[in-house]
Amino acid sequence: MKGPGTHPEVGASGFQLPPLALYVHIPWCVRKCPYCDFNSHAAGSELPEEAYIDALLADLEQDLGHVHGRELTSIFFGGGTPSLFSANAIGRLLDGVEQRVPFARAIEITLEANPGTFEQAKFAAYRQLGINRLSIGVQSFQEAKLKALGRIHDGDEAVRAADMARKAGFDNFNLDLMHGLPDQSIEDALEDLQTAIAQGPTHLSWYQLTMEPNTVFWNQPPELPEDDILWDIQEAGQALLAERGYAQYEVSAYARDGLRAQHNLNYWTFGDFLGIGAGAHAKLSSPEGRIIRSWKTRLPKDYLDPAKRFQAGERHLDQGELPFEFLMNVLRLTDGVPAALFTQRTGMPLADLAAARTEAEARGLLLKDPERLVATPEGQLFLNDLLQHFLP
């Protein structure tokens, strides 16, 4: 899975073609969780693996015009629950992708998995395919909390999943963990974090449960902790993670030993990504600096229908939108980005941000650093307020 090196193209405006990643959406779950607003659907007795892999490769084939000679720096299998698919199916897809787009030498390939779907032999086979990172959706280790979230696993299964990941050869894996759960105390939240840390993950995604439209929880909201408890959980949890060697580098991402999620970093630094699969989204640039966002047909039955198009729509970003689009991503990063990246990713002069930067700095939301674009601690807490300064 190695491909030739490529060099980004540089236009007269200073724009450079960014790194390219691939997102693969597998839309089926064992069952839909009440808080989930992702494009996921309860799996039937049989999954259409072969037909779906065929569709994914045909979908990618139609998007090859956006590659422009670049190689893939990362691949992310998201869902849904991608680990419902067999290793044979995932392997056929990876082979087909690599035949069409070269892989970078140090490509990161992540697969999302849920504890209730873990099988030692299957995950060892995933590792042999070249998948080198897992993201395990734990959410909590406590029985009452898991039941409230509609999860199909229990705490013991979550612990065993982390153990099986290591035994299968994954020395780089993430645990997804929520806080601010129904009836959760500070002690409950810290116990979950301590249990997660004890499993030795290289990365933790630790984020607050939110009520999203078009979910069961939106229509039938559970009783969540008061704001002061949520704040105390956040502060205590961040202190614990720092103490245990997990450095925060994004709003909800913490990494040990520098093992940050390269695929997510590409999103947050306004890189390009192909998106294949039902409901997948993409952000793609041309060598001339035109940027489009596109999205695929959402329902699996429509995506698998040969009479229907894979792409459901696309939107070209105009120049007035680019500052907000760029900063909406990069300001999530704790250390921000070099200021020069703005021009490299958008083709626009940094001076176009000057007035808004001055306003945001005056409010204490943006750090006064001519060399970097980085939110202050207050700016990260009130990111929406900070971004209002850069609206078109």
Short mmCIF file of C-alpha atoms in Angstrom, two decimals:
data_model
loop_
_atom_site.label_atom_id
_atom_site.label_comp_id
_atom_site.label_asym_id
_atom_site.label_seq_id
_atom_site.Cartn_x
_atom_site.Cartn_y
_atom_site.Cartn_z
CA MET A 1 0.00 0.00 0.00
CA LYS A 2 2.66 2.47 -1.01
CA GLY A 3 2.47 5.11 -3.66
CA PRO A 4 4.80 7.69 -5.19
CA GLY A 5 5.32 11.00 -3.47
CA THR A 6 3.54 14.04 -4.88
CA HIS A 7 4.12 17.74 -4.53
CA PRO A 8 1.35 20.28 -4.00
CA GLU A 9 0.68 22.66 -6.86
CA VAL A 10 1.17 26.35 -6.13
CA GLY A 11 -0.86 28.97 -7.97
CA ALA A 12 -0.02 32.62 -8.56
CA SER A 13 -2.39 33.56 -5.73
CA GLY A 14 -0.40 31.50 -3.21
CA PHE A 15 -3.02 28.76 -3.21
CA GLN A 16 -1.69 25.21 -2.82
CA LEU A 17 -3.58 22.00 -3.42
CA PRO A 18 -4.00 20.61 0.10
CA PRO A 19 -3.49 17.01 1.25
CA LEU A 20 -6.19 14.57 0.14
CA ALA A 21 -8.04 12.09 2.37
CA LEU A 22 -10.88 9.62 1.80
CA TYR A 23 -13.99 9.14 3.93
CA VAL A 24 -15.97 5.91 3.43
CA HIS A 25 -19.46 5.78 4.91
CA ILE A 26 -20.94 2.44 5.99
CA PRO A 27 -24.52 3.36 6.96
CA TRP A 28 -25.71 0.30 8.92
CA CYS A 29 -25.83 -0.26 12.70
CA VAL A 30 -27.21 -3.06 14.85
CA ARG A 31 -29.74 -0.47 15.99
CA LYS A 32 -30.09 3.31 15.98
CA CYS A 33 -29.07 5.11 19.20
CA PRO A 34 -31.53 7.75 20.48
CA TYR A 35 -28.92 10.56 20.48
CA CYS A 36 -27.50 9.81 17.01
CA ASP A 37 -28.12 12.21 14.11
CA PHE A 38 -25.70 10.50 11.71
CA ASN A 39 -26.91 8.84 8.53
CA SER A 40 -27.27 5.37 10.05
CA HIS A 41 -29.89 2.67 9.62
CA ALA A 42 -30.69 -0.54 11.50
CA ALA A 43 -29.18 -3.51 9.70
CA GLY A 44 -31.44 -6.32 8.54
CA SER A 45 -30.66 -10.01 8.71
CA GLU A 46 -28.21 -9.69 5.79
CA LEU A 47 -26.02 -6.80 4.72
CA PRO A 48 -25.60 -6.15 0.97
CA GLU A 49 -21.81 -6.20 1.32
CA GLU A 50 -20.87 -7.10 -2.23
CA ALA A 51 -23.33 -4.73 -3.85
CA TYR A 52 -22.29 -1.90 -1.54
CA ILE A 53 -18.56 -2.39 -2.21
CA ASP A 54 -19.32 -2.37 -5.95
CA ALA A 55 -21.23 0.90 -5.50
CA LEU A 56 -18.45 2.47 -3.41
CA LEU A 57 -15.85 1.74 -6.08
CA ALA A 58 -18.12 3.04 -8.84
CA ASP A 59 -18.74 6.16 -6.74
CA LEU A 60 -14.99 6.70 -6.30
CA GLU A 61 -14.44 6.19 -10.03
CA GLN A 62 -16.72 9.13 -10.76
CA ASP A 63 -14.78 11.36 -8.35
CA LEU A 64 -11.29 10.65 -9.72
CA GLY A 65 -11.27 13.93 -11.63
CA HIS A 66 -10.83 15.69 -8.28
CA VAL A 67 -7.63 13.83 -7.34
CA HIS A 68 -5.27 15.92 -9.52
CA GLY A 69 -2.31 13.58 -9.10
CA ARG A 70 -2.40 13.54 -5.32
CA GLU A 71 -2.05 10.52 -3.06
CA LEU A 72 -4.26 9.62 -0.12
CA THR A 73 -2.80 10.61 3.23
CA SER A 74 -5.59 8.94 5.25
CA ILE A 75 -8.73 6.83 4.94
CA PHE A 76 -11.52 6.77 7.52
CA PHE A 77 -14.29 4.17 7.62
CA GLY A 78 -17.18 5.78 9.47
CA GLY A 79 -20.81 4.97 10.04
CA GLY A 80 -23.01 3.51 11.11
CA THR A 81 -20.83 0.64 12.28
CA PRO A 82 -18.20 -0.24 9.66
CA SER A 83 -17.06 -3.24 11.72
CA LEU A 84 -20.29 -5.00 10.70
CA PHE A 85 -18.62 -5.57 7.31
CA SER A 86 -16.37 -8.60 6.86
CA ALA A 87 -12.63 -8.30 6.42
CA ASN A 88 -13.03 -9.72 2.89
CA ALA A 89 -15.36 -6.88 1.93
CA ILE A 90 -13.16 -4.20 3.48
CA GLY A 91 -10.10 -5.74 1.83
CA ARG A 92 -11.72 -5.72 -1.61
CA LEU A 93 -12.58 -2.07 -1.16
CA LEU A 94 -9.06 -1.10 -0.04
CA ASP A 95 -7.53 -2.94 -3.00
CA GLY A 96 -9.93 -1.19 -5.36
CA VAL A 97 -9.20 2.23 -3.86
CA GLU A 98 -5.43 1.75 -4.10
CA GLN A 99 -5.72 0.72 -7.76
CA ARG A 100 -7.37 4.10 -8.43
CA VAL A 101 -5.55 6.50 -6.07
CA PRO A 102 -2.02 5.92 -4.72
CA PHE A 103 -1.52 5.62 -0.97
CA ALA A 104 1.02 7.75 0.90
CA ARG A 105 3.80 5.72 2.53
CA ALA A 106 2.64 6.63 6.02
CA ILE A 107 -1.08 6.48 5.28
CA GLU A 108 -3.36 6.32 8.33
CA ILE A 109 -6.34 3.99 7.86
CA THR A 110 -8.95 4.16 10.62
CA LEU A 111 -11.99 1.98 11.11
CA GLU A 112 -14.81 2.78 13.53
CA ALA A 113 -16.01 -0.14 15.64
CA ASN A 114 -18.44 -0.71 18.48
CA PRO A 115 -17.70 -3.09 21.38
CA GLY A 116 -20.74 -5.22 20.61
CA THR A 117 -19.28 -6.09 17.19
CA PHE A 118 -15.78 -7.14 18.28
CA GLU A 119 -14.48 -10.52 17.16
CA GLN A 120 -10.79 -11.30 17.67
CA ALA A 121 -10.29 -13.08 14.32
CA LYS A 122 -12.10 -10.37 12.34
CA PHE A 123 -10.05 -7.57 13.87
CA ALA A 124 -6.77 -9.41 13.38
CA ALA A 125 -7.78 -9.73 9.72
CA TYR A 126 -8.54 -6.00 9.54
CA ARG A 127 -5.04 -5.30 10.85
CA GLN A 128 -3.49 -7.58 8.22
CA LEU A 129 -5.29 -5.59 5.52
CA GLY A 130 -3.33 -2.48 6.49
CA ILE A 131 -5.91 -0.84 8.76
CA ASN A 132 -3.62 0.66 11.40
CA ARG A 133 -5.98 2.58 13.67
CA LEU A 134 -9.30 1.80 15.38
CA SER A 135 -11.86 4.20 16.83
CA ILE A 136 -13.97 2.34 19.38
CA GLY A 137 -17.36 3.83 20.31
CA VAL A 138 -17.53 3.21 24.07
CA GLN A 139 -19.47 6.35 25.21
CA SER A 140 -19.55 5.05 28.83
CA PHE A 141 -18.50 2.03 30.88
CA GLN A 142 -21.43 2.30 33.32
CA GLU A 143 -24.47 0.08 32.89
CA ALA A 144 -27.13 2.69 33.66
CA LYS A 145 -25.54 5.26 31.35
CA LEU A 146 -25.18 2.77 28.50
CA LYS A 147 -28.80 1.75 28.87
CA ALA A 148 -29.91 5.40 28.80
CA LEU A 149 -27.88 5.92 25.60
CA GLY A 150 -29.39 2.85 23.93
CA ARG A 151 -26.01 1.14 23.48
CA ILE A 152 -25.87 -2.58 22.69
CA HIS A 153 -22.78 -3.33 24.81
CA ASP A 154 -22.01 -3.30 28.52
CA GLY A 155 -18.97 -1.99 30.38
CA ASP A 156 -17.18 -5.35 30.45
CA GLU A 157 -17.55 -5.69 26.68
CA ALA A 158 -16.03 -2.23 26.24
CA VAL A 159 -13.00 -3.22 28.31
CA ARG A 160 -12.65 -6.49 26.38
CA ALA A 161 -12.86 -4.61 23.08
CA ALA A 162 -9.81 -2.50 23.97
CA ASP A 163 -7.95 -5.63 25.04
CA MET A 164 -8.84 -7.42 21.79
CA ALA A 165 -7.74 -4.39 19.77
CA ARG A 166 -4.26 -4.61 21.30
CA LYS A 167 -4.11 -8.40 20.82
CA ALA A 168 -5.12 -7.96 17.18
CA GLY A 169 -2.05 -5.76 16.67
CA PHE A 170 -3.52 -2.27 17.00
CA ASP A 171 -1.00 -0.15 18.90
CA ASN A 172 -2.88 3.01 17.90
CA PHE A 173 -6.54 3.23 18.87
CA ASN A 174 -9.06 5.82 20.00
CA LEU A 175 -11.84 5.49 22.54
CA ASP A 176 -14.95 7.64 22.04
CA LEU A 177 -16.36 8.75 25.38
CA MET A 178 -19.25 11.08 26.23
CA HIS A 179 -19.89 13.22 29.29
CA GLY A 180 -22.87 15.24 30.45
CA LEU A 181 -24.97 12.06 30.34
CA PRO A 182 -28.41 11.69 31.93
CA ASP A 183 -28.11 11.93 35.74
CA GLN A 184 -24.31 11.95 35.51
CA SER A 185 -22.34 13.29 38.47
CA ILE A 186 -18.76 14.56 38.42
CA GLU A 187 -17.73 11.31 40.12
CA ASP A 188 -19.47 9.25 37.41
CA ALA A 189 -17.77 11.18 34.63
CA LEU A 190 -14.30 10.90 36.17
CA GLU A 191 -14.79 7.19 36.81
CA ASP A 192 -15.57 6.70 33.11
CA LEU A 193 -12.45 8.66 32.15
CA GLN A 194 -10.26 6.72 34.57
CA THR A 195 -11.58 3.41 33.21
CA ALA A 196 -10.91 4.58 29.66
CA ILE A 197 -7.37 5.70 30.49
CA ALA A 198 -6.69 2.34 32.16
CA GLN A 199 -7.26 0.65 28.76
CA GLY A 200 -4.19 2.43 27.38
CA PRO A 201 -5.65 4.13 24.29
CA THR A 202 -3.31 6.39 22.36
CA HIS A 203 -6.17 8.82 21.72
CA LEU A 204 -9.37 9.84 23.48
CA SER A 205 -12.33 11.70 21.97
CA TRP A 206 -14.12 13.09 25.02
CA TYR A 207 -17.13 15.24 24.27
CA GLN A 208 -20.39 16.41 25.77
CA LEU A 209 -23.70 14.79 24.83
CA THR A 210 -25.84 17.25 22.87
CA MET A 211 -29.46 17.10 21.79
CA GLU A 212 -29.57 17.08 17.98
CA PRO A 213 -32.65 17.62 15.78
CA ASN A 214 -34.20 14.55 14.16
CA THR A 215 -33.22 12.27 17.04
CA VAL A 216 -35.27 10.49 19.70
CA PHE A 217 -33.57 12.56 22.40
CA TRP A 218 -34.56 15.79 20.63
CA ASN A 219 -38.22 14.83 20.79
CA GLN A 220 -38.03 13.08 24.17
CA PRO A 221 -35.12 14.77 25.97
CA PRO A 222 -33.68 13.03 29.02
CA GLU A 223 -32.81 14.97 32.16
CA LEU A 224 -29.23 16.17 31.80
CA PRO A 225 -26.88 17.65 34.43
CA GLU A 226 -27.14 21.34 35.29
CA ASP A 227 -24.74 23.76 33.60
CA ASP A 228 -22.57 24.19 36.70
CA ILE A 229 -22.09 20.41 36.95
CA LEU A 230 -21.25 20.25 33.23
CA TRP A 231 -18.63 22.95 33.72
CA ASP A 232 -17.12 21.15 36.73
CA ILE A 233 -17.00 17.87 34.76
CA GLN A 234 -15.20 19.62 31.89
CA GLU A 235 -12.59 21.22 34.14
CA ALA A 236 -11.94 18.13 36.26
CA GLY A 237 -11.80 15.85 33.21
CA GLN A 238 -9.34 18.05 31.35
CA ALA A 239 -7.10 18.20 34.40
CA LEU A 240 -7.16 14.40 34.74
CA LEU A 241 -6.37 13.87 31.05
CA ALA A 242 -3.44 16.30 31.20
CA GLU A 243 -2.12 14.61 34.34
CA ARG A 244 -2.22 11.21 32.59
CA GLY A 245 -0.32 12.44 29.54
CA TYR A 246 -3.18 13.10 27.11
CA ALA A 247 -2.51 16.45 25.47
CA GLN A 248 -5.55 18.33 24.23
CA TYR A 249 -5.09 19.49 20.63
CA GLU A 250 -8.71 20.12 19.59
CA VAL A 251 -12.00 20.94 21.33
CA SER A 252 -12.72 17.28 22.16
CA ALA A 253 -9.54 15.43 21.08
CA TYR A 254 -6.70 14.28 23.36
CA ALA A 255 -3.61 12.38 22.23
CA ARG A 256 -0.76 10.60 23.96
CA ASP A 257 2.77 10.43 22.56
CA GLY A 258 1.87 12.82 19.75
CA LEU A 259 -0.46 10.30 18.10
CA ARG A 260 -3.02 12.79 16.84
CA ALA A 261 -5.73 11.66 14.42
CA GLN A 262 -4.24 12.57 11.04
CA HIS A 263 -7.55 12.19 9.20
CA ASN A 264 -9.32 14.60 11.54
CA LEU A 265 -6.37 17.00 11.45
CA ASN A 266 -6.81 17.15 7.70
CA TYR A 267 -10.44 18.27 8.21
CA TRP A 268 -9.44 20.82 10.83
CA THR A 269 -6.67 22.31 8.67
CA PHE A 270 -9.05 22.72 5.70
CA GLY A 271 -7.58 19.87 3.71
CA ASP A 272 -9.42 18.07 0.92
CA PHE A 273 -11.37 14.86 1.32
CA LEU A 274 -13.24 12.59 -1.04
CA GLY A 275 -16.45 11.14 0.36
CA ILE A 276 -17.96 7.89 -0.88
CA GLY A 277 -20.96 6.02 0.46
CA ALA A 278 -24.58 6.84 1.29
CA GLY A 279 -24.79 10.42 2.55
CA ALA A 280 -21.01 11.01 2.47
CA HIS A 281 -19.77 14.60 2.16
CA ALA A 282 -16.65 15.90 0.41
CA LYS A 283 -14.59 19.07 0.23
CA LEU A 284 -12.46 19.29 -2.91
CA SER A 285 -10.19 21.86 -4.55
CA SER A 286 -9.06 22.38 -8.12
CA PRO A 287 -5.51 23.48 -9.03
CA GLU A 288 -6.97 26.91 -9.85
CA GLY A 289 -8.26 27.28 -6.30
CA ARG A 290 -11.96 26.58 -6.85
CA ILE A 291 -13.42 24.78 -3.84
CA ILE A 292 -16.61 22.73 -3.79
CA ARG A 293 -18.52 20.88 -1.14
CA SER A 294 -20.56 17.93 -2.37
CA TRP A 295 -22.76 15.23 -0.87
CA LYS A 296 -23.97 11.80 -1.91
CA THR A 297 -27.43 10.20 -2.05
CA ARG A 298 -28.45 9.62 1.55
CA LEU A 299 -30.65 6.50 1.69
CA PRO A 300 -28.83 3.17 1.17
CA LYS A 301 -31.59 1.83 -1.10
CA ASP A 302 -31.24 4.86 -3.37
CA TYR A 303 -27.44 4.74 -3.27
CA LEU A 304 -27.59 1.09 -4.38
CA ASP A 305 -30.10 1.82 -7.16
CA PRO A 306 -28.19 1.84 -10.48
CA ALA A 307 -30.87 4.09 -11.97
CA LYS A 308 -29.98 6.87 -9.50
CA ARG A 309 -26.94 9.13 -9.28
CA PHE A 310 -24.44 8.80 -6.46
CA GLN A 311 -24.05 12.56 -6.11
CA ALA A 312 -27.04 14.36 -4.65
CA GLY A 313 -25.66 17.88 -4.89
CA GLU A 314 -22.69 20.21 -4.78
CA ARG A 315 -21.99 23.80 -3.87
CA HIS A 316 -19.10 26.00 -4.97
CA LEU A 317 -17.74 28.18 -2.18
CA ASP A 318 -17.42 31.80 -3.21
CA GLN A 319 -14.59 33.98 -1.97
CA GLY A 320 -16.74 35.72 0.61
CA GLU A 321 -17.46 32.41 2.34
CA LEU A 322 -13.88 31.18 2.53
CA PRO A 323 -12.67 33.03 5.66
CA PHE A 324 -15.54 31.65 7.75
CA GLU A 325 -15.25 28.15 6.23
CA PHE A 326 -11.51 28.06 6.87
CA LEU A 327 -11.63 29.47 10.41
CA MET A 328 -14.62 27.34 11.44
CA ASN A 329 -12.23 24.39 11.18
CA VAL A 330 -8.79 25.63 12.16
CA LEU A 331 -9.89 27.54 15.27
CA ARG A 332 -11.03 24.25 16.83
CA LEU A 333 -7.33 23.39 17.19
CA THR A 334 -5.84 24.33 20.55
CA ASP A 335 -2.63 25.63 18.92
CA GLY A 336 -4.36 27.02 15.85
CA VAL A 337 -2.41 27.09 12.57
CA PRO A 338 0.30 29.23 10.94
CA ALA A 339 -1.33 32.36 9.56
CA ALA A 340 0.21 31.64 6.15
CA LEU A 341 -2.01 28.56 5.85
CA PHE A 342 -4.98 30.84 5.17
CA THR A 343 -3.54 31.93 1.84
CA GLN A 344 -2.29 28.43 0.98
CA ARG A 345 -5.74 26.91 1.48
CA THR A 346 -7.94 29.74 0.13
CA GLY A 347 -5.76 31.74 -2.27
CA MET A 348 -6.82 34.92 -0.45
CA PRO A 349 -4.37 37.44 1.06
CA LEU A 350 -4.08 37.38 4.84
CA ALA A 351 -4.83 41.09 4.82
CA ASP A 352 -8.45 40.24 4.05
CA LEU A 353 -8.79 39.03 7.65
CA ALA A 354 -7.18 42.12 9.22
CA ALA A 355 -10.28 44.04 10.34
CA ALA A 356 -12.07 41.00 11.74
CA ARG A 357 -8.89 39.77 13.47
CA THR A 358 -8.47 43.13 15.19
CA GLU A 359 -12.07 43.03 16.48
CA ALA A 360 -11.74 39.44 17.73
CA GLU A 361 -8.42 40.21 19.41
CA ALA A 362 -9.91 43.26 21.12
CA ARG A 363 -12.64 41.02 22.60
CA GLY A 364 -10.04 38.58 23.89
CA LEU A 365 -11.27 35.76 21.61
CA LEU A 366 -8.29 35.58 19.23
CA LEU A 367 -4.65 35.56 20.27
CA LYS A 368 -2.61 38.60 19.22
CA ASP A 369 -0.01 36.73 17.20
CA PRO A 370 0.78 37.91 13.66
CA GLU A 371 2.32 34.51 12.80
CA ARG A 372 -0.58 32.29 13.88
CA LEU A 373 -4.34 32.07 13.83
CA VAL A 374 -5.29 30.69 17.23
CA ALA A 375 -8.22 31.17 19.57
CA THR A 376 -7.61 32.19 23.16
CA PRO A 377 -8.91 29.81 25.85
CA GLU A 378 -12.00 32.04 26.06
CA GLY A 379 -12.31 31.98 22.26
CA GLN A 380 -12.36 28.19 22.28
CA LEU A 381 -15.09 28.19 24.90
CA PHE A 382 -17.13 30.69 22.89
CA LEU A 383 -16.16 29.60 19.40
CA ASN A 384 -19.46 30.65 17.83
CA ASP A 385 -18.98 34.19 19.16
CA LEU A 386 -15.46 34.25 17.72
CA LEU A 387 -16.60 33.03 14.31
CA GLN A 388 -19.30 35.71 14.08
CA HIS A 389 -16.50 38.20 13.33
CA PHE A 390 -15.68 36.36 10.10
CA LEU A 391 -19.14 35.85 8.67
CA PRO A 392 -19.51 36.98 5.01
#
